[in-house]
Amino acid sequence: EAKSAGRSSFCFYQQGMQERVLERVQLESDLRHALENEELVVYVQPQWDAQKRMIGAEGLLRWLHPERGMVSPGVFIPLAEESRLILPIGDWVLRQACRWLSKWHKEQQMAGFVLSVNVSAVQFAQEGFVQQVESILNEYQTPPSALQLELTESMLAHDQQDIISKMEALKALGLLISLDDFGTGYSSLSYLHRLPIDQLKIDQSFVANIEKGTKNASLAESIISLGHNLGMEVIAEGVETSAQFDWLKQQGCDLFQGFGLARPMTIEDLILLYRSAD
Ligand code: C2E
Ligand code: MG
Ligand code: MG
Ligand code: MG
């Protein structure tokens, strides 16, 4: 009795796994066509200073799948990384951002606005990544200081000298570098000060319940002073409430991003929102 129940639950588990594997394979094959079928869109989420002036935005990929509807980047970015499809996709995101920035620059609008683009560890590790960024900047005649690359702590785990050189070469192009999801990775503090980083981004997991004086509050406070001591700007992501905004502002946090201020939106909506504040 017990044995057969055990066996059937084993089969059930196997079957579930097989379905999941098939689903992944299907999704990955769909992703292969997503770019050419124009199913990918770069949404943008505004970033604000302490006076609630919009100073920039982060580009966030959206996949409008013909059957499944909106697929979350939390699902398809890992797939894109494993299949290395993140290379053409990441290239396209960077081009999209540079196209917008040069258009604004030519039309003399959105002055001083900074667009941040997420860079995957797979892209960053690629030989020739710096040259690729350089040629895209040149191709679209993008003002480099309006572009910020978001790197994550996880990509700092490899050969340190190599990473430092690569970041310095990127900085030499004139762009900005932000360290995303800060506090969730394993970067060594002794090495952080050797990296040419402009901005630390406090991970949203540390922002939750921050106003209640929890452990998160002391962690966020430490990250803000660490960043400032190293001469970096500090931005908090995942700001959902005005209590969180007020608390972070009080602690000296420079910039803010989160659903409580604005959700990710299309570039058209962002421009309207930006203009409505003039
Ligand atoms: P991330 O770079 O840390 O982006 C922040 C994520 O937090 C976004 O999720 C954003 O929509 C979400 N978020 C913003 N404000 C709030 C808030 O107040 N509350 C909550 N709960 N969430 C908030 P999204 O758009 O689903 O993206 C997830 C992740 O996918 C990103 O995390 C990033 O790692 C990756 N990703 C997105 N676009 C790209 C891309 O173009 N390239 C690469 N390599 N990765 C990307
Ligand atoms: Mg990011
Ligand atoms: Mg982040
Ligand atoms: Mg995050």
Coordinates of C-alpha atoms and ligand atoms in Angstrom, one line a residue:
E1 CA 0.0 0.0 0.0
A2 CA 2.6 2.5 1.2
K3 CA 5.0 1.3 -1.5
S4 CA 2.5 1.9 -4.4
A5 CA 1.6 5.3 -3.1
G6 CA 5.3 6.1 -3.0
R7 CA 5.7 4.9 -6.5
S8 CA 2.7 6.9 -7.9
S9 CA 3.9 10.1 -6.3
F10 CA 7.3 9.4 -7.7
C11 CA 5.8 9.1 -11.2
F12 CA 3.8 12.2 -10.6
Y13 CA 6.9 14.1 -9.7
Q14 CA 8.7 12.8 -12.8
Q15 CA 5.9 13.8 -15.0
G16 CA 5.8 17.3 -13.5
M17 CA 9.5 17.6 -14.2
Q18 CA 9.2 16.5 -17.7
E19 CA 6.5 19.1 -18.3
R20 CA 8.6 21.8 -16.9
V21 CA 11.6 20.8 -19.0
L22 CA 9.4 20.8 -22.2
E23 CA 7.9 24.1 -21.3
R24 CA 11.4 25.6 -20.9
V25 CA 12.5 24.2 -24.2
Q26 CA 9.4 25.6 -25.9
L27 CA 9.9 29.0 -24.2
E28 CA 13.5 29.1 -25.2
S29 CA 12.7 28.3 -28.8
D30 CA 10.0 31.1 -28.8
L31 CA 12.6 33.5 -27.3
R32 CA 14.8 32.8 -30.3
H33 CA 12.2 34.5 -32.5
A34 CA 11.1 37.2 -30.1
L35 CA 13.6 39.8 -31.4
E36 CA 12.9 39.3 -35.1
N37 CA 9.1 39.1 -34.3
E38 CA 9.4 42.4 -32.4
E39 CA 7.9 40.9 -29.3
L40 CA 10.4 42.6 -27.0
V41 CA 9.9 46.1 -25.6
V42 CA 12.0 48.2 -23.4
Y43 CA 9.9 49.7 -20.6
V44 CA 11.3 52.5 -18.4
Q45 CA 10.9 53.1 -14.7
P46 CA 11.6 56.7 -13.6
Q47 CA 14.3 57.5 -11.0
W48 CA 13.8 60.6 -8.8
D49 CA 15.9 62.8 -6.6
A50 CA 15.0 63.8 -3.0
Q51 CA 12.9 66.7 -4.3
K52 CA 11.0 64.2 -6.5
R53 CA 12.4 65.6 -9.7
M54 CA 12.7 62.9 -12.4
I55 CA 16.4 62.6 -13.2
G56 CA 16.6 59.4 -15.1
A57 CA 15.1 56.0 -15.7
E58 CA 16.0 52.3 -15.8
G59 CA 15.3 50.3 -18.9
L60 CA 13.4 47.1 -18.1
L61 CA 12.7 44.4 -20.8
R62 CA 9.2 43.2 -21.4
W63 CA 8.3 40.2 -23.6
L64 CA 4.9 40.3 -25.1
H65 CA 4.5 36.6 -26.0
P66 CA 1.8 36.1 -28.7
E67 CA 0.1 33.3 -26.6
R68 CA 1.2 33.7 -23.1
G69 CA 0.9 37.5 -22.8
M70 CA 3.5 39.3 -20.8
V71 CA 6.4 37.1 -19.8
S72 CA 8.3 38.4 -16.8
P73 CA 12.1 39.1 -17.2
G74 CA 12.5 37.1 -14.0
V75 CA 11.5 34.1 -16.2
F76 CA 13.1 34.8 -19.6
I77 CA 16.3 36.6 -18.6
P78 CA 17.7 33.4 -17.0
L79 CA 16.7 31.4 -20.1
A80 CA 18.3 34.0 -22.3
E81 CA 21.5 33.8 -20.3
E82 CA 21.7 30.0 -20.4
S83 CA 21.1 29.9 -24.1
R84 CA 23.4 33.0 -24.7
L85 CA 20.5 34.7 -26.5
I86 CA 21.1 37.4 -24.0
L87 CA 24.0 38.5 -26.3
P88 CA 21.8 39.6 -29.3
I89 CA 19.0 40.7 -26.9
G90 CA 21.4 42.8 -24.7
D91 CA 22.9 44.4 -27.8
W92 CA 19.4 45.3 -29.0
V93 CA 18.5 46.9 -25.6
L94 CA 21.7 48.9 -25.6
R95 CA 20.9 50.2 -29.1
Q96 CA 17.4 51.1 -28.2
A97 CA 18.7 53.1 -25.2
C98 CA 21.3 54.8 -27.4
R99 CA 18.8 55.6 -30.1
W100 CA 16.5 57.4 -27.6
L101 CA 19.4 59.3 -26.0
S102 CA 20.7 60.6 -29.3
K103 CA 17.3 61.6 -30.5
W104 CA 16.8 63.6 -27.3
H105 CA 20.2 65.1 -27.6
K106 CA 19.6 66.2 -31.2
E107 CA 16.2 67.6 -30.4
Q108 CA 17.7 69.3 -27.3
Q109 CA 15.2 67.7 -24.9
M110 CA 15.4 65.7 -21.7
A111 CA 18.7 67.5 -20.9
G112 CA 20.7 65.9 -18.1
F113 CA 18.5 62.8 -18.1
V114 CA 20.3 59.5 -17.5
L115 CA 19.2 56.2 -18.9
S116 CA 20.3 53.0 -17.1
V117 CA 20.6 49.7 -18.9
N118 CA 21.0 46.3 -17.2
V119 CA 24.0 44.3 -18.4
S120 CA 24.0 40.6 -17.8
A121 CA 27.1 38.8 -16.5
V122 CA 27.2 36.9 -19.7
Q123 CA 27.4 40.1 -21.8
F124 CA 30.0 41.7 -19.5
A125 CA 32.2 38.5 -19.6
Q126 CA 32.2 38.5 -23.3
E127 CA 35.5 39.3 -25.1
G128 CA 35.0 42.6 -26.9
F129 CA 32.1 43.9 -24.7
V130 CA 33.8 47.3 -24.3
Q131 CA 34.4 47.7 -28.0
Q132 CA 30.8 46.7 -28.7
V133 CA 29.6 49.5 -26.3
E134 CA 32.0 51.9 -27.9
S135 CA 30.8 51.2 -31.4
I136 CA 27.2 51.5 -30.5
L137 CA 27.8 54.9 -28.8
N138 CA 29.6 56.0 -31.9
E139 CA 27.1 54.6 -34.3
Y140 CA 24.2 56.6 -32.7
Q141 CA 26.3 59.5 -31.7
T142 CA 25.1 59.1 -28.1
P143 CA 26.3 61.5 -25.4
P144 CA 28.0 58.9 -23.3
S145 CA 27.4 60.7 -20.0
A146 CA 23.7 60.1 -20.4
L147 CA 24.1 56.3 -20.4
Q148 CA 24.6 54.3 -17.3
L149 CA 25.3 50.5 -17.2
E150 CA 23.9 48.5 -14.3
L151 CA 26.3 45.7 -13.4
T152 CA 25.7 43.2 -10.6
E153 CA 27.8 42.1 -7.8
S154 CA 27.8 38.5 -9.1
M155 CA 30.0 39.5 -12.0
L156 CA 32.7 40.8 -9.6
A157 CA 33.4 37.3 -8.3
H158 CA 35.8 36.5 -11.1
D159 CA 39.4 37.6 -12.0
Q160 CA 39.6 40.9 -10.2
Q161 CA 42.3 42.6 -12.3
D162 CA 40.4 41.7 -15.4
I163 CA 37.2 43.2 -14.1
I164 CA 38.9 46.4 -13.0
S165 CA 40.5 46.9 -16.4
K166 CA 37.2 46.2 -18.2
M167 CA 35.3 48.7 -15.9
E168 CA 38.1 51.3 -16.4
A169 CA 37.9 50.9 -20.1
L170 CA 34.1 51.4 -20.0
K171 CA 34.5 54.5 -17.8
A172 CA 37.0 55.8 -20.3
L173 CA 34.2 55.9 -22.8
G174 CA 32.5 58.5 -20.6
L175 CA 29.6 56.5 -19.4
L176 CA 28.4 55.8 -15.8
I177 CA 28.4 52.6 -13.9
S178 CA 25.9 51.5 -11.3
L179 CA 26.2 48.4 -9.1
D180 CA 22.7 46.8 -9.1
D181 CA 21.1 44.7 -6.3
F182 CA 23.9 45.8 -4.0
G183 CA 24.1 43.8 -0.8
T184 CA 22.8 40.5 -2.2
G185 CA 26.0 39.3 -3.7
Y186 CA 29.4 38.5 -2.4
S187 CA 31.6 41.3 -3.4
S188 CA 34.5 41.9 -1.1
L189 CA 34.4 45.3 0.5
S190 CA 38.2 45.6 0.3
Y191 CA 37.9 45.5 -3.5
L192 CA 34.9 47.8 -3.9
H193 CA 37.0 50.9 -3.5
R194 CA 39.2 49.9 -6.4
L195 CA 36.3 49.8 -8.8
P196 CA 35.3 52.9 -10.8
I197 CA 31.7 52.8 -9.7
D198 CA 29.5 55.9 -9.8
Q199 CA 26.4 54.5 -8.1
L200 CA 25.4 51.9 -5.6
K201 CA 21.9 50.6 -5.9
I202 CA 20.4 49.3 -2.7
D203 CA 18.5 46.1 -3.4
Q204 CA 14.7 46.2 -2.9
S205 CA 14.9 43.4 -0.4
F206 CA 16.6 45.8 2.0
V207 CA 14.0 48.5 1.4
A208 CA 11.0 46.4 2.5
N209 CA 9.9 47.4 6.0
I210 CA 12.7 49.8 6.3
E211 CA 10.6 52.5 8.0
K212 CA 9.9 50.1 10.9
G213 CA 13.4 50.2 12.2
T214 CA 14.1 46.5 11.4
K215 CA 17.4 44.9 10.5
N216 CA 16.9 46.2 7.0
A217 CA 17.0 49.7 8.3
S218 CA 20.5 49.3 9.7
L219 CA 21.6 47.5 6.6
A220 CA 20.3 50.3 4.3
E221 CA 21.9 52.9 6.6
S222 CA 25.3 51.1 6.3
I223 CA 25.1 50.8 2.5
I224 CA 24.3 54.6 2.3
S225 CA 27.3 55.6 4.3
L226 CA 29.5 53.0 2.6
G227 CA 28.6 54.4 -0.8
H228 CA 29.1 58.0 0.3
N229 CA 32.4 57.2 2.0
L230 CA 33.6 55.8 -1.3
G231 CA 32.4 58.9 -3.2
M232 CA 29.5 57.1 -4.9
E233 CA 25.9 58.1 -5.4
V234 CA 23.3 55.9 -3.7
I235 CA 19.9 54.9 -5.1
A236 CA 17.2 52.8 -3.5
E237 CA 15.1 50.5 -5.6
G238 CA 11.7 49.1 -4.6
V239 CA 10.5 52.2 -2.9
E240 CA 6.8 51.5 -2.4
T241 CA 5.6 53.8 0.3
S242 CA 6.0 57.4 1.3
A243 CA 7.2 56.2 4.7
Q244 CA 10.1 54.4 2.9
F245 CA 10.9 57.4 0.8
D246 CA 10.9 59.7 3.8
W247 CA 13.1 57.4 5.8
L248 CA 15.6 56.9 3.0
K249 CA 15.7 60.6 2.3
Q250 CA 16.4 61.3 6.0
Q251 CA 19.3 58.9 5.9
G252 CA 20.8 60.8 3.0
C253 CA 19.9 58.4 0.1
D254 CA 20.4 60.4 -3.1
L255 CA 17.9 58.8 -5.6
F256 CA 14.8 56.7 -5.5
Q257 CA 13.0 54.3 -7.7
G258 CA 9.9 52.2 -7.0
F259 CA 6.2 51.5 -7.6
G260 CA 5.4 54.2 -4.9
L261 CA 6.8 56.8 -7.2
A262 CA 6.1 55.3 -10.6
R263 CA 5.8 51.9 -12.2
P264 CA 7.7 50.8 -15.3
M265 CA 6.0 52.3 -18.4
T266 CA 6.4 52.9 -22.1
I267 CA 8.9 55.5 -23.3
E268 CA 6.0 57.6 -24.6
D269 CA 4.4 57.7 -21.2
L270 CA 7.6 58.5 -19.5
I271 CA 8.2 61.5 -21.8
L272 CA 4.6 62.7 -21.1
L273 CA 5.2 62.3 -17.4
Y274 CA 8.5 64.2 -17.6
R275 CA 7.0 67.1 -19.5
S276 CA 4.0 67.3 -17.2
A277 CA 6.3 68.3 -14.4
D278 CA 7.8 71.3 -16.3
Ligands
C2E1 P1 16.5 44.8 -11.5 O1 17.5 45.3 -12.5 O2 16.9 44.8 -10.1 O3 15.2 45.7 -11.7 C1 14.3 46.0 -10.7 C2 13.1 45.2 -10.7 O4 12.2 45.6 -9.6 C3 12.2 45.3 -11.9 O5 11.6 44.1 -12.2 C4 11.2 46.4 -11.5 O6 9.9 46.3 -12.2 C5 11.0 45.9 -10.1 N1 10.5 47.0 -9.2 C6 10.6 48.3 -9.4 N2 10.1 49.0 -8.4 C7 9.5 48.1 -7.5 C8 8.7 48.2 -6.3 O7 8.5 49.2 -5.8 N3 8.3 47.0 -5.8 C9 8.6 45.8 -6.4 N4 8.2 44.7 -5.7 N5 9.3 45.7 -7.5 C10 9.8 46.8 -8.1 P2 11.5 43.4 -13.6 O8 11.2 44.5 -14.6 O9 10.5 42.3 -13.5 O10 12.9 42.9 -13.9 C11 13.5 41.9 -13.1 C12 14.9 41.7 -13.4 O11 15.2 41.3 -14.7 C13 15.7 43.0 -13.3 O12 16.0 43.3 -11.9 C14 17.0 42.7 -14.1 O13 17.9 41.9 -13.3 C15 16.4 41.8 -15.2 N6 16.3 42.6 -16.4 C16 15.2 43.4 -16.8 N7 15.5 44.0 -18.0 C17 16.8 43.5 -18.3 C18 17.6 43.8 -19.5 O14 17.3 44.5 -20.4 N8 18.8 43.1 -19.5 C19 19.2 42.2 -18.5 N9 20.4 41.6 -18.6 N10 18.4 42.0 -17.4 C20 17.2 42.6 -17.3
MG2 MG 18.6 46.9 -12.6
MG3 MG 18.1 46.2 -9.2
MG4 MG 16.7 43.7 -8.1

